[in-house]
Amino acid sequence: MLVAAGFLAAVPAFADKPNVVILATGGTIAGAGADVAKSATYQAAKVPVDKLIAGIPTLGDVAQVRGEQVFQIASESFTNEHLVTLGKRVAALAKQRDVDGIVVTHGTDTLEETAYFLNLVVHTDKPVVVVGSMRPGTAMSADGMLNLFNAVNVAASQDARGKGVLVTMNDELNSGRDVSKMVNIKTEAFKSPWGPLGMVVEGKNYWFRLPAKRHTLNSEFDIDKIETLAPVEIAYGYGNVGDTAYHALADKGAKAIIHAGTGNGSVSNRVVPALRELRSKGVHIIRSSHVNAGGFVLRNAEQPDDQYDWLVAHDLNPQKARILAAVALTKTNDSKELQRIFWEY
Ligand SMILES: NC(=O)C[C@H](N)C(=O)O
């Protein structure tokens, strides 16, 4: 069962404090290891949200906090159905007058996908903050406690409103649109290719820039009108690549294939004929780049997108491009419209 929503925990606080709801989905921030030395070998998604909240008594000084256990999973197991369920819950809470901000605790493996998804589909200017940790709470120097404390502070603050979905990891305030997991073993794991929006230090936000792309209230996508996401898959580009994966994904019903390309989103000449054939059968081909520090793919760079009617993901990495395509295809199948959406979001 996907949903186990329900009131689970509350931290006593003064009535004049902002109301923050923590939606817990699992991940390492809810992880547990066999002993304090186990910072990397542990089990994710073990600790319930009431225990996470109880572990940070100072949260009560910041906000009236209550928790809901939406899922208890490692984030690599997130599906489109999880995204839609979570998005609808965030949107419903954001409409409540007695909710000032929302925190989503999440595994870090797909945190960047969920944060971008919520940024695209939840119509609110209230702070929505997605947070995880790289070490379980049972480990020495666990990072989840401070990350969650920061997230609640940001969700409770007026100055975080209208900035889109945010991610608080390692004291940085990053846009959910831009941020990506860059390394899997350090607490400084999340970076945005265009830099953080700000810092959160000792419960205070320090802002340096604003998101330029459309999000939340200014988005044409609305989770209240979305029941299912379009099937979009990713295939990886590398030396000696063949076209088997592309054909297999299309045969299984992919409406779009994100080409996680080399360099400029380049496509091997061993693959080009297959992609042209799939496009002629109606599958959208979206070129992105899997370069580590952030790609930048332009139309007609390396491949004649205008001639082939392919799309480019611009600076979105393959997994974020999948999210945008899966959302956008719920509204349009027109390639010009889809390309406009990729420039605007
Ligand atoms: N650090 C983490 O949270 C990793 C974990 N596999 C997850 O994404 O749930």
mmCIF file of C-alpha atoms and ligand atoms in Angstrom:
data_model
loop_
_atom_site.group_PDB
_atom_site.id
_atom_site.type_symbol
_atom_site.label_atom_id
_atom_site.label_comp_id
_atom_site.label_asym_id
_atom_site.label_seq_id
_atom_site.Cartn_x
_atom_site.Cartn_y
_atom_site.Cartn_z
ATOM 1 C CA MET A 1 0.000 0.000 0.000
ATOM 2 C CA LEU A 2 1.383 3.375 -0.965
ATOM 3 C CA VAL A 3 -0.317 5.592 1.584
ATOM 4 C CA ALA A 4 -0.073 5.272 5.294
ATOM 5 C CA ALA A 5 -0.884 8.911 5.981
ATOM 6 C CA GLY A 6 -1.979 9.839 9.451
ATOM 7 C CA PHE A 7 -1.089 11.905 12.432
ATOM 8 C CA LEU A 8 1.831 10.319 14.203
ATOM 9 C CA ALA A 9 3.747 12.820 16.236
ATOM 10 C CA ALA A 10 3.696 16.321 17.602
ATOM 11 C CA VAL A 11 6.250 18.480 19.383
ATOM 12 C CA PRO A 12 4.769 20.769 22.015
ATOM 13 C CA ALA A 13 5.352 24.423 21.160
ATOM 14 C CA PHE A 14 3.975 27.881 21.735
ATOM 15 C CA ALA A 15 0.751 28.590 19.871
ATOM 16 C CA ASP A 16 2.174 31.609 18.006
ATOM 17 C CA LYS A 17 4.772 29.536 16.180
ATOM 18 C CA PRO A 18 4.321 28.684 12.486
ATOM 19 C CA ASN A 19 2.778 25.299 11.739
ATOM 20 C CA VAL A 20 5.063 22.934 9.854
ATOM 21 C CA VAL A 21 4.086 19.454 8.686
ATOM 22 C CA ILE A 22 6.808 16.877 8.102
ATOM 23 C CA LEU A 23 5.854 14.318 5.450
ATOM 24 C CA ALA A 24 8.181 11.358 5.927
ATOM 25 C CA THR A 25 8.927 9.026 3.027
ATOM 26 C CA GLY A 26 11.912 7.025 4.317
ATOM 27 C CA GLY A 27 15.502 7.113 3.079
ATOM 28 C CA THR A 28 18.738 7.254 5.034
ATOM 29 C CA ILE A 29 17.459 10.116 7.162
ATOM 30 C CA ALA A 30 15.212 7.387 8.584
ATOM 31 C CA GLY A 31 17.986 4.789 8.385
ATOM 32 C CA ALA A 32 19.584 2.672 11.102
ATOM 33 C CA GLY A 33 22.949 0.896 11.270
ATOM 34 C CA ALA A 34 24.199 -1.916 13.489
ATOM 35 C CA ASP A 35 26.531 0.397 15.438
ATOM 36 C CA VAL A 36 27.870 3.968 15.509
ATOM 37 C CA ALA A 37 30.685 3.161 13.082
ATOM 38 C CA LYS A 38 28.281 2.147 10.315
ATOM 39 C CA SER A 39 28.017 5.389 8.345
ATOM 40 C CA ALA A 40 27.725 3.744 4.931
ATOM 41 C CA THR A 41 26.438 0.209 5.565
ATOM 42 C CA TYR A 42 23.007 0.436 7.155
ATOM 43 C CA GLN A 43 19.370 -0.019 6.269
ATOM 44 C CA ALA A 44 17.387 2.936 4.943
ATOM 45 C CA ALA A 45 13.751 3.652 5.873
ATOM 46 C CA LYS A 46 13.593 2.139 9.378
ATOM 47 C CA VAL A 47 12.869 4.976 11.812
ATOM 48 C CA PRO A 48 9.306 6.370 11.990
ATOM 49 C CA VAL A 49 8.674 10.108 11.736
ATOM 50 C CA ASP A 50 7.619 10.458 15.396
ATOM 51 C CA LYS A 51 11.072 9.251 16.465
ATOM 52 C CA LEU A 52 12.813 11.605 14.026
ATOM 53 C CA ILE A 53 10.890 14.547 15.456
ATOM 54 C CA ALA A 54 11.393 13.459 19.059
ATOM 55 C CA GLY A 55 15.146 13.279 18.384
ATOM 56 C CA ILE A 56 15.301 17.070 17.838
ATOM 57 C CA PRO A 57 13.569 18.671 20.858
ATOM 58 C CA THR A 58 14.605 22.193 19.741
ATOM 59 C CA LEU A 59 12.217 21.895 16.779
ATOM 60 C CA GLY A 60 9.526 22.998 19.221
ATOM 61 C CA ASP A 61 11.279 26.369 19.595
ATOM 62 C CA VAL A 62 11.017 26.944 15.836
ATOM 63 C CA ALA A 63 7.560 25.738 14.880
ATOM 64 C CA GLN A 64 4.572 23.661 15.846
ATOM 65 C CA VAL A 65 5.648 20.498 14.128
ATOM 66 C CA ARG A 66 3.607 17.439 13.329
ATOM 67 C CA GLY A 67 4.542 14.430 11.251
ATOM 68 C CA GLU A 68 2.861 12.112 8.782
ATOM 69 C CA GLN A 69 4.372 8.853 7.604
ATOM 70 C CA VAL A 70 3.450 8.926 3.904
ATOM 71 C CA PHE A 71 5.756 6.055 2.875
ATOM 72 C CA GLN A 72 8.674 4.217 4.481
ATOM 73 C CA ILE A 73 10.917 3.339 1.530
ATOM 74 C CA ALA A 74 14.407 3.837 0.180
ATOM 75 C CA SER A 75 14.136 6.476 -2.514
ATOM 76 C CA GLU A 76 15.617 4.302 -5.275
ATOM 77 C CA SER A 77 12.260 2.484 -5.108
ATOM 78 C CA PHE A 78 10.187 5.619 -5.749
ATOM 79 C CA THR A 79 7.718 5.225 -8.623
ATOM 80 C CA ASN A 80 5.514 7.639 -10.554
ATOM 81 C CA GLU A 81 2.643 6.544 -8.297
ATOM 82 C CA HIS A 82 4.625 7.588 -5.216
ATOM 83 C CA LEU A 83 5.303 10.977 -6.826
ATOM 84 C CA VAL A 84 1.626 11.588 -7.602
ATOM 85 C CA THR A 85 0.482 10.468 -4.131
ATOM 86 C CA LEU A 86 3.082 12.662 -2.425
ATOM 87 C CA GLY A 87 2.382 15.637 -4.696
ATOM 88 C CA LYS A 88 -1.338 15.494 -3.948
ATOM 89 C CA ARG A 89 -0.680 15.336 -0.210
ATOM 90 C CA VAL A 90 1.708 18.317 -0.329
ATOM 91 C CA ALA A 91 -0.801 20.311 -2.388
ATOM 92 C CA ALA A 92 -3.675 19.478 -0.027
ATOM 93 C CA LEU A 93 -1.675 20.522 3.034
ATOM 94 C CA ALA A 94 -0.490 23.700 1.330
ATOM 95 C CA LYS A 95 -4.139 24.714 0.897
ATOM 96 C CA GLN A 96 -4.819 24.401 4.633
ATOM 97 C CA ARG A 97 -4.886 27.684 6.522
ATOM 98 C CA ASP A 98 -3.323 26.016 9.556
ATOM 99 C CA VAL A 99 -0.231 24.910 7.600
ATOM 100 C CA ASP A 100 2.575 27.443 7.030
ATOM 101 C CA GLY A 101 5.223 25.185 5.563
ATOM 102 C CA ILE A 102 5.888 21.593 4.557
ATOM 103 C CA VAL A 103 8.993 19.459 4.905
ATOM 104 C CA VAL A 104 9.420 16.214 2.983
ATOM 105 C CA THR A 105 12.003 13.797 4.378
ATOM 106 C CA HIS A 106 13.325 11.670 1.535
ATOM 107 C CA GLY A 107 16.105 9.318 0.532
ATOM 108 C CA THR A 108 18.860 11.116 -1.315
ATOM 109 C CA ASP A 109 19.070 8.822 -4.363
ATOM 110 C CA THR A 110 16.020 10.288 -6.090
ATOM 111 C CA LEU A 111 15.540 13.368 -3.918
ATOM 112 C CA GLU A 112 16.423 15.636 -6.848
ATOM 113 C CA GLU A 113 13.638 14.059 -8.934
ATOM 114 C CA THR A 114 10.950 14.463 -6.283
ATOM 115 C CA ALA A 115 12.019 18.023 -5.454
ATOM 116 C CA TYR A 116 11.829 18.981 -9.140
ATOM 117 C CA PHE A 117 8.489 17.207 -9.538
ATOM 118 C CA LEU A 118 6.941 19.083 -6.595
ATOM 119 C CA ASN A 119 8.443 22.331 -7.936
ATOM 120 C CA LEU A 120 6.590 21.724 -11.211
ATOM 121 C CA VAL A 121 3.162 20.655 -9.968
ATOM 122 C CA VAL A 122 2.336 22.063 -6.519
ATOM 123 C CA HIS A 123 0.560 25.426 -6.698
ATOM 124 C CA THR A 124 1.613 27.239 -3.552
ATOM 125 C CA ASP A 125 3.904 30.001 -2.396
ATOM 126 C CA LYS A 126 4.294 28.360 1.003
ATOM 127 C CA PRO A 127 7.733 26.880 1.608
ATOM 128 C CA VAL A 128 8.075 23.225 0.589
ATOM 129 C CA VAL A 129 11.444 21.856 1.647
ATOM 130 C CA VAL A 130 12.811 18.430 0.712
ATOM 131 C CA VAL A 131 15.545 17.017 2.922
ATOM 132 C CA GLY A 132 17.540 13.840 3.403
ATOM 133 C CA SER A 133 20.804 12.701 4.907
ATOM 134 C CA MET A 134 23.888 10.869 3.801
ATOM 135 C CA ARG A 135 24.414 9.032 7.101
ATOM 136 C CA PRO A 136 21.838 7.232 9.247
ATOM 137 C CA GLY A 137 20.940 8.801 12.575
ATOM 138 C CA THR A 138 22.659 5.913 14.392
ATOM 139 C CA ALA A 139 26.100 6.863 12.976
ATOM 140 C CA MET A 140 28.745 9.170 14.406
ATOM 141 C CA SER A 141 28.491 12.656 12.865
ATOM 142 C CA ALA A 142 25.080 11.867 11.437
ATOM 143 C CA ASP A 143 23.932 14.741 9.224
ATOM 144 C CA GLY A 144 20.175 14.166 9.266
ATOM 145 C CA MET A 145 19.462 15.969 12.532
ATOM 146 C CA LEU A 146 20.908 19.310 11.389
ATOM 147 C CA ASN A 147 19.543 18.924 7.857
ATOM 148 C CA LEU A 148 16.048 18.380 9.265
ATOM 149 C CA PHE A 149 16.390 21.197 11.785
ATOM 150 C CA ASN A 150 17.395 23.490 8.904
ATOM 151 C CA ALA A 151 14.505 22.258 6.770
ATOM 152 C CA VAL A 152 11.953 23.014 9.496
ATOM 153 C CA ASN A 153 13.473 26.457 10.019
ATOM 154 C CA VAL A 154 13.220 27.205 6.296
ATOM 155 C CA ALA A 155 9.679 25.830 6.073
ATOM 156 C CA ALA A 156 8.695 28.043 9.013
ATOM 157 C CA SER A 157 10.145 31.232 7.549
ATOM 158 C CA GLN A 158 8.312 33.940 5.630
ATOM 159 C CA ASP A 159 11.348 34.768 3.487
ATOM 160 C CA ALA A 160 11.355 31.263 1.969
ATOM 161 C CA ARG A 161 7.933 31.848 0.383
ATOM 162 C CA GLY A 162 7.581 32.009 -3.384
ATOM 163 C CA LYS A 163 11.028 30.597 -4.106
ATOM 164 C CA GLY A 164 9.862 27.220 -5.351
ATOM 165 C CA VAL A 165 10.608 23.881 -3.762
ATOM 166 C CA LEU A 166 13.849 24.013 -1.794
ATOM 167 C CA VAL A 167 16.402 21.441 -0.634
ATOM 168 C CA THR A 168 18.380 21.885 2.589
ATOM 169 C CA MET A 169 21.424 19.647 2.709
ATOM 170 C CA ASN A 170 24.771 20.513 4.309
ATOM 171 C CA ASP A 171 23.611 24.049 5.290
ATOM 172 C CA GLU A 172 22.972 25.016 1.665
ATOM 173 C CA LEU A 173 19.643 26.242 0.311
ATOM 174 C CA ASN A 174 19.300 24.841 -3.174
ATOM 175 C CA SER A 175 16.518 25.063 -5.718
ATOM 176 C CA GLY A 176 14.717 21.759 -6.156
ATOM 177 C CA ARG A 177 14.924 22.380 -9.878
ATOM 178 C CA ASP A 178 18.691 22.612 -10.047
ATOM 179 C CA VAL A 179 20.058 20.480 -7.253
ATOM 180 C CA SER A 180 21.577 17.076 -7.882
ATOM 181 C CA LYS A 181 23.349 14.370 -5.895
ATOM 182 C CA MET A 182 26.968 14.644 -7.050
ATOM 183 C CA VAL A 183 28.697 12.141 -4.767
ATOM 184 C CA ASN A 184 27.375 9.186 -2.794
ATOM 185 C CA ILE A 185 29.701 8.977 0.238
ATOM 186 C CA LYS A 186 30.195 12.548 1.474
ATOM 187 C CA THR A 187 27.828 14.718 3.491
ATOM 188 C CA GLU A 188 28.555 17.487 0.980
ATOM 189 C CA ALA A 189 26.677 15.478 -1.624
ATOM 190 C CA PHE A 190 24.213 17.926 -3.183
ATOM 191 C CA LYS A 191 25.180 20.700 -5.553
ATOM 192 C CA SER A 192 23.456 22.855 -8.140
ATOM 193 C CA PRO A 193 25.355 23.469 -11.378
ATOM 194 C CA TRP A 194 24.393 27.164 -11.116
ATOM 195 C CA GLY A 195 25.142 27.463 -7.403
ATOM 196 C CA PRO A 196 22.969 27.446 -4.271
ATOM 197 C CA LEU A 197 20.241 30.047 -3.680
ATOM 198 C CA GLY A 198 21.589 30.670 -0.214
ATOM 199 C CA MET A 199 22.676 29.245 3.121
ATOM 200 C CA VAL A 200 20.800 28.341 6.296
ATOM 201 C CA VAL A 201 22.909 28.808 9.410
ATOM 202 C CA GLU A 202 21.703 28.513 13.012
ATOM 203 C CA GLY A 203 18.106 28.735 11.857
ATOM 204 C CA LYS A 204 18.531 31.881 9.753
ATOM 205 C CA ASN A 205 18.296 32.018 5.961
ATOM 206 C CA TYR A 206 20.846 33.969 3.921
ATOM 207 C CA TRP A 207 19.675 34.389 0.311
ATOM 208 C CA PHE A 208 21.952 35.205 -2.619
ATOM 209 C CA ARG A 209 19.851 34.560 -5.744
ATOM 210 C CA LEU A 210 16.396 33.551 -6.964
ATOM 211 C CA PRO A 211 15.255 30.776 -9.337
ATOM 212 C CA ALA A 212 14.785 32.051 -12.905
ATOM 213 C CA LYS A 213 12.648 29.186 -14.213
ATOM 214 C CA ARG A 214 8.858 28.791 -13.853
ATOM 215 C CA HIS A 215 7.748 26.922 -10.750
ATOM 216 C CA THR A 216 4.889 26.282 -8.298
ATOM 217 C CA LEU A 217 2.319 29.130 -8.536
ATOM 218 C CA ASN A 218 3.660 30.166 -11.946
ATOM 219 C CA SER A 219 3.589 26.644 -13.386
ATOM 220 C CA GLU A 220 1.080 25.496 -16.008
ATOM 221 C CA PHE A 221 1.080 22.037 -14.385
ATOM 222 C CA ASP A 222 -1.148 21.268 -11.421
ATOM 223 C CA ILE A 223 -1.060 18.073 -9.381
ATOM 224 C CA ASP A 224 -4.796 18.446 -8.707
ATOM 225 C CA LYS A 225 -5.342 17.729 -12.406
ATOM 226 C CA ILE A 226 -2.799 14.904 -12.750
ATOM 227 C CA GLU A 227 -3.681 11.282 -11.967
ATOM 228 C CA THR A 228 -0.881 9.441 -13.773
ATOM 229 C CA LEU A 229 2.443 10.446 -15.299
ATOM 230 C CA ALA A 230 3.438 9.575 -18.845
ATOM 231 C CA PRO A 231 5.818 6.632 -19.302
ATOM 232 C CA VAL A 232 9.245 8.126 -20.001
ATOM 233 C CA GLU A 233 12.466 6.115 -19.882
ATOM 234 C CA ILE A 234 16.202 6.846 -20.009
ATOM 235 C CA ALA A 235 18.907 5.194 -22.134
ATOM 236 C CA TYR A 236 22.599 5.815 -21.584
ATOM 237 C CA GLY A 237 25.124 6.936 -24.186
ATOM 238 C CA TYR A 238 28.691 5.535 -24.117
ATOM 239 C CA GLY A 239 31.370 4.199 -26.458
ATOM 240 C CA ASN A 240 30.351 1.087 -28.427
ATOM 241 C CA VAL A 241 26.688 1.680 -27.543
ATOM 242 C CA GLY A 242 24.064 -0.191 -29.557
ATOM 243 C CA ASP A 243 20.378 0.491 -30.110
ATOM 244 C CA THR A 244 18.935 -2.478 -28.175
ATOM 245 C CA ALA A 245 17.903 -0.494 -25.096
ATOM 246 C CA TYR A 246 16.107 2.190 -27.137
ATOM 247 C CA HIS A 247 14.041 -0.374 -29.041
ATOM 248 C CA ALA A 248 13.262 -2.315 -25.870
ATOM 249 C CA LEU A 249 12.069 0.796 -24.030
ATOM 250 C CA ALA A 250 9.857 1.833 -26.925
ATOM 251 C CA ASP A 251 8.448 -1.708 -27.224
ATOM 252 C CA LYS A 252 7.489 -1.518 -23.532
ATOM 253 C CA GLY A 253 5.449 1.619 -24.176
ATOM 254 C CA ALA A 254 7.758 4.593 -23.544
ATOM 255 C CA LYS A 255 6.155 7.775 -24.919
ATOM 256 C CA ALA A 256 9.517 9.541 -24.717
ATOM 257 C CA ILE A 257 13.082 8.348 -24.348
ATOM 258 C CA ILE A 258 15.625 10.554 -22.629
ATOM 259 C CA HIS A 259 18.948 10.037 -24.352
ATOM 260 C CA ALA A 260 21.469 10.399 -21.500
ATOM 261 C CA GLY A 261 24.085 11.346 -23.992
ATOM 262 C CA THR A 262 27.793 11.871 -23.931
ATOM 263 C CA GLY A 263 29.121 15.464 -23.922
ATOM 264 C CA ASN A 264 26.726 17.770 -25.765
ATOM 265 C CA GLY A 265 24.020 15.105 -25.662
ATOM 266 C CA SER A 266 25.722 13.632 -28.683
ATOM 267 C CA VAL A 267 24.340 10.441 -30.259
ATOM 268 C CA SER A 268 26.430 7.611 -31.679
ATOM 269 C CA ASN A 269 25.984 6.952 -35.387
ATOM 270 C CA ARG A 270 25.163 3.367 -34.334
ATOM 271 C CA VAL A 271 22.049 4.705 -32.584
ATOM 272 C CA VAL A 272 20.857 7.557 -34.830
ATOM 273 C CA PRO A 273 18.853 5.332 -37.254
ATOM 274 C CA ALA A 274 16.954 3.712 -34.365
ATOM 275 C CA LEU A 275 16.102 7.064 -32.821
ATOM 276 C CA ARG A 276 14.866 8.401 -36.158
ATOM 277 C CA GLU A 277 12.737 5.308 -36.622
ATOM 278 C CA LEU A 278 11.265 5.560 -33.121
ATOM 279 C CA ARG A 279 10.459 9.248 -33.659
ATOM 280 C CA SER A 280 8.648 8.375 -36.889
ATOM 281 C CA LYS A 281 6.539 5.973 -34.797
ATOM 282 C CA GLY A 282 5.634 8.785 -32.364
ATOM 283 C CA VAL A 283 8.184 8.327 -29.563
ATOM 284 C CA HIS A 284 9.778 11.621 -28.497
ATOM 285 C CA ILE A 285 13.569 11.646 -28.406
ATOM 286 C CA ILE A 286 14.977 14.047 -25.823
ATOM 287 C CA ARG A 287 18.708 14.647 -25.855
ATOM 288 C CA SER A 288 20.366 15.378 -22.496
ATOM 289 C CA SER A 289 23.908 15.015 -21.227
ATOM 290 C CA HIS A 290 25.270 12.739 -18.499
ATOM 291 C CA VAL A 291 28.411 14.816 -17.888
ATOM 292 C CA ASN A 292 28.971 14.965 -14.136
ATOM 293 C CA ALA A 293 29.085 18.671 -13.348
ATOM 294 C CA GLY A 294 25.970 19.560 -15.361
ATOM 295 C CA GLY A 295 25.195 19.401 -19.063
ATOM 296 C CA PHE A 296 24.158 22.163 -21.461
ATOM 297 C CA VAL A 297 22.550 20.763 -24.580
ATOM 298 C CA LEU A 298 21.469 23.099 -27.374
ATOM 299 C CA ARG A 299 19.202 22.378 -30.317
ATOM 300 C CA ASN A 300 21.031 21.317 -33.470
ATOM 301 C CA ALA A 301 24.341 21.046 -31.641
ATOM 302 C CA GLU A 302 25.939 17.771 -32.827
ATOM 303 C CA GLN A 303 22.614 16.490 -34.228
ATOM 304 C CA PRO A 304 20.029 18.158 -36.554
ATOM 305 C CA ASP A 305 17.120 18.254 -34.081
ATOM 306 C CA ASP A 306 15.005 20.450 -36.371
ATOM 307 C CA GLN A 307 15.305 17.913 -39.189
ATOM 308 C CA TYR A 308 14.708 14.863 -36.969
ATOM 309 C CA ASP A 309 12.034 16.507 -34.764
ATOM 310 C CA TRP A 310 14.013 15.653 -31.636
ATOM 311 C CA LEU A 311 14.048 17.697 -28.417
ATOM 312 C CA VAL A 312 16.811 18.902 -26.125
ATOM 313 C CA ALA A 313 16.704 18.967 -22.311
ATOM 314 C CA HIS A 314 19.092 21.946 -22.155
ATOM 315 C CA ASP A 315 20.666 21.948 -18.643
ATOM 316 C CA LEU A 316 18.406 19.301 -17.104
ATOM 317 C CA ASN A 317 20.229 16.088 -16.275
ATOM 318 C CA PRO A 318 18.640 12.880 -17.626
ATOM 319 C CA GLN A 319 16.674 12.059 -14.480
ATOM 320 C CA LYS A 320 15.255 15.586 -14.206
ATOM 321 C CA ALA A 321 14.474 15.554 -17.931
ATOM 322 C CA ARG A 322 12.471 12.371 -17.320
ATOM 323 C CA ILE A 323 10.405 14.132 -14.663
ATOM 324 C CA LEU A 324 9.649 17.155 -16.853
ATOM 325 C CA ALA A 325 8.757 14.995 -19.869
ATOM 326 C CA ALA A 326 6.530 12.733 -17.747
ATOM 327 C CA VAL A 327 4.660 15.800 -16.478
ATOM 328 C CA ALA A 328 4.595 17.733 -19.767
ATOM 329 C CA LEU A 329 3.243 14.765 -21.735
ATOM 330 C CA THR A 330 0.153 14.797 -19.516
ATOM 331 C CA LYS A 331 -0.725 18.088 -21.272
ATOM 332 C CA THR A 332 0.675 17.967 -24.790
ATOM 333 C CA ASN A 333 2.206 15.612 -27.341
ATOM 334 C CA ASP A 334 3.287 18.433 -29.652
ATOM 335 C CA SER A 335 7.057 18.584 -30.056
ATOM 336 C CA LYS A 336 7.193 22.404 -30.369
ATOM 337 C CA GLU A 337 5.191 22.769 -27.176
ATOM 338 C CA LEU A 338 7.361 20.218 -25.418
ATOM 339 C CA GLN A 339 10.513 22.086 -26.461
ATOM 340 C CA ARG A 340 9.022 25.372 -25.187
ATOM 341 C CA ILE A 341 8.374 23.647 -21.863
ATOM 342 C CA PHE A 342 11.966 22.431 -21.706
ATOM 343 C CA TRP A 343 13.207 26.028 -22.142
ATOM 344 C CA GLU A 344 10.803 27.491 -19.577
ATOM 345 C CA TYR A 345 11.044 25.024 -16.681
HETATM 346 N N1 LIG B 1 21.314 8.568 1.469
HETATM 347 C C1 LIG B 1 20.183 7.944 1.086
HETATM 348 O O1 LIG B 1 19.131 8.368 1.475
HETATM 349 C C2 LIG B 1 20.315 6.764 0.158
HETATM 350 C C3 LIG B 1 19.168 5.806 0.155
HETATM 351 N N2 LIG B 1 19.472 4.714 -0.768
HETATM 352 C C4 LIG B 1 17.852 6.422 -0.313
HETATM 353 O O2 LIG B 1 17.852 7.137 -1.289
HETATM 354 O O3 LIG B 1 16.823 6.155 0.252
#
